[in-house]
Coordinates of C-alpha atoms in Angstrom, one line a residue:
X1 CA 64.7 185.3 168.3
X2 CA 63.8 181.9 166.7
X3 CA 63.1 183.7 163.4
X4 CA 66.4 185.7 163.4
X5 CA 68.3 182.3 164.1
X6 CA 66.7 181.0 161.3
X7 CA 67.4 183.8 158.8
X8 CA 70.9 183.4 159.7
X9 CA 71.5 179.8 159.8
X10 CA 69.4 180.5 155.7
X11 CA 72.3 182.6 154.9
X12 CA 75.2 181.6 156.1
X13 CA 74.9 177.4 156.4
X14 CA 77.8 175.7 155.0
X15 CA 75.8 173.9 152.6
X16 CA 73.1 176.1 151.4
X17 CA 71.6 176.1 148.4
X18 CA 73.5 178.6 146.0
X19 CA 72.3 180.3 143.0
X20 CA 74.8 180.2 139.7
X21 CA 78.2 181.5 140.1
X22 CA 78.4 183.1 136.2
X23 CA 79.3 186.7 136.8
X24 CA 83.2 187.7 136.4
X25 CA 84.8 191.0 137.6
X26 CA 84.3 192.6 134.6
X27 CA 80.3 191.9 134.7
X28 CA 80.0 193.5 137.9
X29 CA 81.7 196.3 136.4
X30 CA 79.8 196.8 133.7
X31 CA 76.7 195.9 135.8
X32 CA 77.2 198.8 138.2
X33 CA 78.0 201.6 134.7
X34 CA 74.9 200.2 133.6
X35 CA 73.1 201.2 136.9
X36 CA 74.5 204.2 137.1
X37 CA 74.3 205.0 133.2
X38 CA 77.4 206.9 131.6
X39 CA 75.0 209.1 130.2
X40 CA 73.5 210.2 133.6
X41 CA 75.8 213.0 133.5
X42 CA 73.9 214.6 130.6
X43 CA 70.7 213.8 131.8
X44 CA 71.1 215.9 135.0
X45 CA 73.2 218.7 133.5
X46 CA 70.7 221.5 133.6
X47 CA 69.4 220.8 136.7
X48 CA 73.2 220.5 138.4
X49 CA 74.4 223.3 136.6
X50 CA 71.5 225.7 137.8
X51 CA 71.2 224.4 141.5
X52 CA 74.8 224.7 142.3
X53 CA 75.3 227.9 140.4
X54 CA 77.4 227.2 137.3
X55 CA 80.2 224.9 139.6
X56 CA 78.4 221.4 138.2
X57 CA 82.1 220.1 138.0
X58 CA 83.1 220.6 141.4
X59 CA 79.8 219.5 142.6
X60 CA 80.5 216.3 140.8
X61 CA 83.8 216.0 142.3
X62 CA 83.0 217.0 146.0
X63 CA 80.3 214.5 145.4
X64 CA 82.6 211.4 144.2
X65 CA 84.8 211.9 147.3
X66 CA 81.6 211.6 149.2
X67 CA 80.6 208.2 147.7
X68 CA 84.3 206.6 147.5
X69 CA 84.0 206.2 151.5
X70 CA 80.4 204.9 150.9
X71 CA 82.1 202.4 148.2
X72 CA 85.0 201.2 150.2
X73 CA 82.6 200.5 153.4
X74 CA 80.8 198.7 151.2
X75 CA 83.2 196.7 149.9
X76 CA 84.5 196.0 153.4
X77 CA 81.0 194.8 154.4
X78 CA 80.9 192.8 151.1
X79 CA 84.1 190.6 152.7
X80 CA 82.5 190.5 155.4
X81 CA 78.7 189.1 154.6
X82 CA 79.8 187.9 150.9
X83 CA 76.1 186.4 150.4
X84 CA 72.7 188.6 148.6
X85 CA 71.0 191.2 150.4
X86 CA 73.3 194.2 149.9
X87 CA 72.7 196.7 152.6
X88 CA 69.5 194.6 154.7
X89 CA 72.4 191.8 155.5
X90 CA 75.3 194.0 156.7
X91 CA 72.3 196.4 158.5
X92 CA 70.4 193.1 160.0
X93 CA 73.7 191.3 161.1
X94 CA 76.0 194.2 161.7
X95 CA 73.6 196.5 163.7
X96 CA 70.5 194.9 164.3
X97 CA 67.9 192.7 162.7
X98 CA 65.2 195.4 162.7
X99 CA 67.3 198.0 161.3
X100 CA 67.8 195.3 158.4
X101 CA 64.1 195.4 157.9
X102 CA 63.9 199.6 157.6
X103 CA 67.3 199.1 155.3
X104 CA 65.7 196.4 153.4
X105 CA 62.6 198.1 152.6
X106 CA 64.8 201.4 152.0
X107 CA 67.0 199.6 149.5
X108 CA 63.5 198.2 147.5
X109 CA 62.5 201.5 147.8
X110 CA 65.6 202.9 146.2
X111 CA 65.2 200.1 143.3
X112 CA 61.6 201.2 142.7
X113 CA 62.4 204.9 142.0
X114 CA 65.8 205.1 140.2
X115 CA 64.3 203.1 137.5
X116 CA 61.0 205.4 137.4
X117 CA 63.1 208.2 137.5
X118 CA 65.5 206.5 134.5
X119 CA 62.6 205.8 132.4
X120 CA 61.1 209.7 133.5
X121 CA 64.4 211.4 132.2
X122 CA 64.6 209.4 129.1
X123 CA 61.2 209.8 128.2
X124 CA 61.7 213.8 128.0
X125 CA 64.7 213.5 126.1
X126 CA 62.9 211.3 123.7
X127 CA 59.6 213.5 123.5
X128 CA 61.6 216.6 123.0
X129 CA 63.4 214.8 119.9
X130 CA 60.1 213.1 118.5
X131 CA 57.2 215.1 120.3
X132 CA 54.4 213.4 118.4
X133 CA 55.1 210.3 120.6
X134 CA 53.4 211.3 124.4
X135 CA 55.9 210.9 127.4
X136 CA 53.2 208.0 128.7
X137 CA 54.2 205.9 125.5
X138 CA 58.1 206.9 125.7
X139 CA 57.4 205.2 129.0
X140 CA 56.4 202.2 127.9
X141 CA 58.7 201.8 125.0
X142 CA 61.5 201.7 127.5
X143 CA 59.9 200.0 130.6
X144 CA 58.6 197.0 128.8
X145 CA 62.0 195.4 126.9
X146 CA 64.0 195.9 130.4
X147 CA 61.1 195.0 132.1
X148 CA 61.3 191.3 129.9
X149 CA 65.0 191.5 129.5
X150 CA 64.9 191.2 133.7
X151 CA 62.2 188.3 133.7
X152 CA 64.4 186.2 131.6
X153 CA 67.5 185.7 134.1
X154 CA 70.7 187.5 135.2
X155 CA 72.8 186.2 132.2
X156 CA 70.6 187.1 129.5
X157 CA 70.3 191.1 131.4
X158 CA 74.0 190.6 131.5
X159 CA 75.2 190.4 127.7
X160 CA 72.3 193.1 127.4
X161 CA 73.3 195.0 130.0
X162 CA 76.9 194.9 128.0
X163 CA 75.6 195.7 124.8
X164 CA 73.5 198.9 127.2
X165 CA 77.1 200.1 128.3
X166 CA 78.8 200.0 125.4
X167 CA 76.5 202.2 123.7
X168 CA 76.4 204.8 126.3
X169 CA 80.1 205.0 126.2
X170 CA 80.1 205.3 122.9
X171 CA 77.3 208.3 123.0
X172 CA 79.5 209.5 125.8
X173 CA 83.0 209.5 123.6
X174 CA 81.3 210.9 120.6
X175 CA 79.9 213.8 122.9
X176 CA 83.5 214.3 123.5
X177 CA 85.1 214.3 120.5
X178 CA 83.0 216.7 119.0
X179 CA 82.3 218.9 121.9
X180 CA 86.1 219.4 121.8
X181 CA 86.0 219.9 118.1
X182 CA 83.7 222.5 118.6
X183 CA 85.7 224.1 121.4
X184 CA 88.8 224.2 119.5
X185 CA 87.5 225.5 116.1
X186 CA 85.8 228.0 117.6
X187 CA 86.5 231.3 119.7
X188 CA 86.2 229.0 122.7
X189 CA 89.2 228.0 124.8
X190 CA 89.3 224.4 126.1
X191 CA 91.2 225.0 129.5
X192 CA 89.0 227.1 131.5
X193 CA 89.7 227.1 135.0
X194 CA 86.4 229.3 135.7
X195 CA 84.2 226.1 134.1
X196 CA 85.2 224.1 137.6
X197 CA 85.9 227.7 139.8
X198 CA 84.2 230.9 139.0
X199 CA 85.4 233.0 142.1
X200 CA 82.8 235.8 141.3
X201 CA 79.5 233.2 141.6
X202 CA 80.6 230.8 144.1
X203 CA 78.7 230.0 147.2
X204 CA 79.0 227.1 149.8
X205 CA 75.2 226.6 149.9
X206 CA 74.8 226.0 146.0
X207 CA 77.7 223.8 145.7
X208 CA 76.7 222.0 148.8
X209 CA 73.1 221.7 146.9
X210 CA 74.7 220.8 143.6
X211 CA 76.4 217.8 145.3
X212 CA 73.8 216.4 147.0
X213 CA 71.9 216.4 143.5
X214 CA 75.1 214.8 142.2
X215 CA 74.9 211.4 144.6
X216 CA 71.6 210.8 142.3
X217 CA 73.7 209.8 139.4
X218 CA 76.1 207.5 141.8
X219 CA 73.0 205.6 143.6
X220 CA 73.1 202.0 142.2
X221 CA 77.1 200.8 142.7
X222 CA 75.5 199.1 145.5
X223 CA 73.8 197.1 143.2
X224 CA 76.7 195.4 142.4
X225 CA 76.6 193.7 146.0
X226 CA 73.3 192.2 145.6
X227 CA 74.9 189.7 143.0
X228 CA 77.6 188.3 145.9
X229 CA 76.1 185.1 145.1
X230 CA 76.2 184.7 141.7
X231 CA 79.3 185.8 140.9
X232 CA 82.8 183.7 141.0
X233 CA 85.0 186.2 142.0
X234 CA 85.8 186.7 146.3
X235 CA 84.3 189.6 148.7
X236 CA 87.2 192.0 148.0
X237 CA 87.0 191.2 144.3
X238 CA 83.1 192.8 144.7
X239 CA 84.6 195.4 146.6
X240 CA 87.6 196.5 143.9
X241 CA 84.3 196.2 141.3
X242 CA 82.7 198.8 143.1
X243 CA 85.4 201.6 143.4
X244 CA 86.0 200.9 139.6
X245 CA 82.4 201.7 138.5
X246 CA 82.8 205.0 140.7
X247 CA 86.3 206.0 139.4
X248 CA 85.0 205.0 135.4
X249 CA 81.5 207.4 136.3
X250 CA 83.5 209.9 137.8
X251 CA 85.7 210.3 134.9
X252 CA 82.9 210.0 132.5
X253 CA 80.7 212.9 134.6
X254 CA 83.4 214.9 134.9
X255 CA 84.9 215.2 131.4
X256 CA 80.7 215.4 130.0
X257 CA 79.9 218.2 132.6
X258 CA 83.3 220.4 131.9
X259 CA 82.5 220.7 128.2
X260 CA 79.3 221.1 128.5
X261 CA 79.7 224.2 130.8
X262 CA 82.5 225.6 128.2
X263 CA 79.9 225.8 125.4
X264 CA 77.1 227.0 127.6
X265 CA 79.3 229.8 129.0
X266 CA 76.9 231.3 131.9
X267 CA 74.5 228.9 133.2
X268 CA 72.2 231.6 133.6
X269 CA 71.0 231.2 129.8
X270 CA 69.7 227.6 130.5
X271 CA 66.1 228.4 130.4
X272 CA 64.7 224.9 130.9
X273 CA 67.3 222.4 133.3
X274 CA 65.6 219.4 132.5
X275 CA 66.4 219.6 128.8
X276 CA 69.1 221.7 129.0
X277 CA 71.8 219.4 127.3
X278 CA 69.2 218.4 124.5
X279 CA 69.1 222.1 124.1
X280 CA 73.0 221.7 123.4
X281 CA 72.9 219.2 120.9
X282 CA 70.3 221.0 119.2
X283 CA 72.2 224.3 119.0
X284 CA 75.1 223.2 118.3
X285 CA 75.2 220.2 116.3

């Protein structure tokens, strides 16, 4: 009990030693895009599209309503414990102090295998575009700069993290405009109500799959809570930050995923889902 008193008096003393308040709204924005990666939507394309049956779309967007309750709590919890710690400090103070511990350790947990997975699914786009580099070494190229960016503070991985975003957006837009070119120069139609509903291949249990694969590409918004301290703006501020990033993803996953099941047409010609919107690119462009 002694231990617990002293872990909260630690975090919430009036005069506690603070870390550096440098991180505005728009930060935290662009911090949580960058966790959750605009271009996540293209990574997991194949592997969406074949799980939930060709309904990738509506997988995506059963899936966002699913995490915009998950947001708003968290945003609520943010208000309430505006300090760092994320999910063990609302777990450890708003249930109990050693269901914060199993929280904490899940949350590390989390931190350790998104980027693994990150660097994973990068590394197989980037071998299947330059194959005489091994995955290992795809590996490192992208581990080691974030790995140093991260050792050198929160503001330096800031403007990078900026500079991260903006380029994904701009893959993202580019995707866009010329998927759409595509679509409309060719015999394809670009409103295609059986891209988000195909009556004759839908089934609870694969969109039901398909969505749980989807909250892979939303894990990290929560990230945005760990920097309570170092940011200027208040608790509900955090909160707002964190339905943004999911709205701006949602947006950006949807509009990818739609076009990309236009030109694919049945998702029973992807032949390998882990590549399957390199395979795209290739094809078509």
């Amino acid at each position: 009990m002694e231990t617990e008193k002293s872990v909260h008096d630690i975090a919430f003393r009036p005069n506690k030693i603070e870390l550096n308040r440098t991180l505005k709204l728009r930060d935290l924005v662009i911090f949580g895009l960058g966790f959750m990666a605009p271009v996540a939507a293209m990574s997991l394309f194949g592997i969406i599209t074949a799980v939930s049956e060709g309904h990738s779309v509506l997988s995506y967007i059963i899936g966002f309503v699913a995490m915009l309750f998950t947001a708003y709590s968290f945003g609520k919890m943010v208000e309430a414990y505006p300090v760092a710690g994320s999910t063990y400090t609302y777990a450890q103070h708003a249930l109990h102090s050693k269901i914060g511990f199993i929280a904490g350790w899940g949350m590390l947990l989390d931190y350790l295998l998104i980027p693994m997975l990150t660097f994973l699914i990068s590394s197989n786009f980037a071998h299947a575009l330059v194959p005489s580099i091994p995955i290992w070494a795809w590996v490192l190229i992208f581990a080691v700069p974030i790995t140093v960016v991260n050792i050198m503070g929160v503001e330096v991985a800031a403007k990078v993290n900026t500079v991260l975003v903006l380029l994904m957006i701009l893959a993202v837009l580019v995707f866009l405009i010329s998927a759409g070119h595509y679509i409309v120069t060719g015999n394809l139609s670009l409103i295609q109500f059986e891209a988000i509903y195909d009556p004759s291949h839908f089934s609870i249990g694969a969109i039901i799959s398909g969505s749980a694969i989807v909250i892979v590409a939303y894990l990290g918004f929560d990230a945005i809570t760990t920097l309570a301290e170092e940011t200027s703006v208040g608790g509900n501020k955090i909160g707002l930050a964190i339905v943004f990033t999911c709205v701006i993803q949602t947006i950006f996953y949807v509009s990818v995923t739609y076009l990309a099941v236009i030109i694919v047409g049945h998702y029973t010609v992807i032949k390998n889902p882990d590549t399957a919107f390199f395979n795209i690119l290739d094809t078509y462009w």
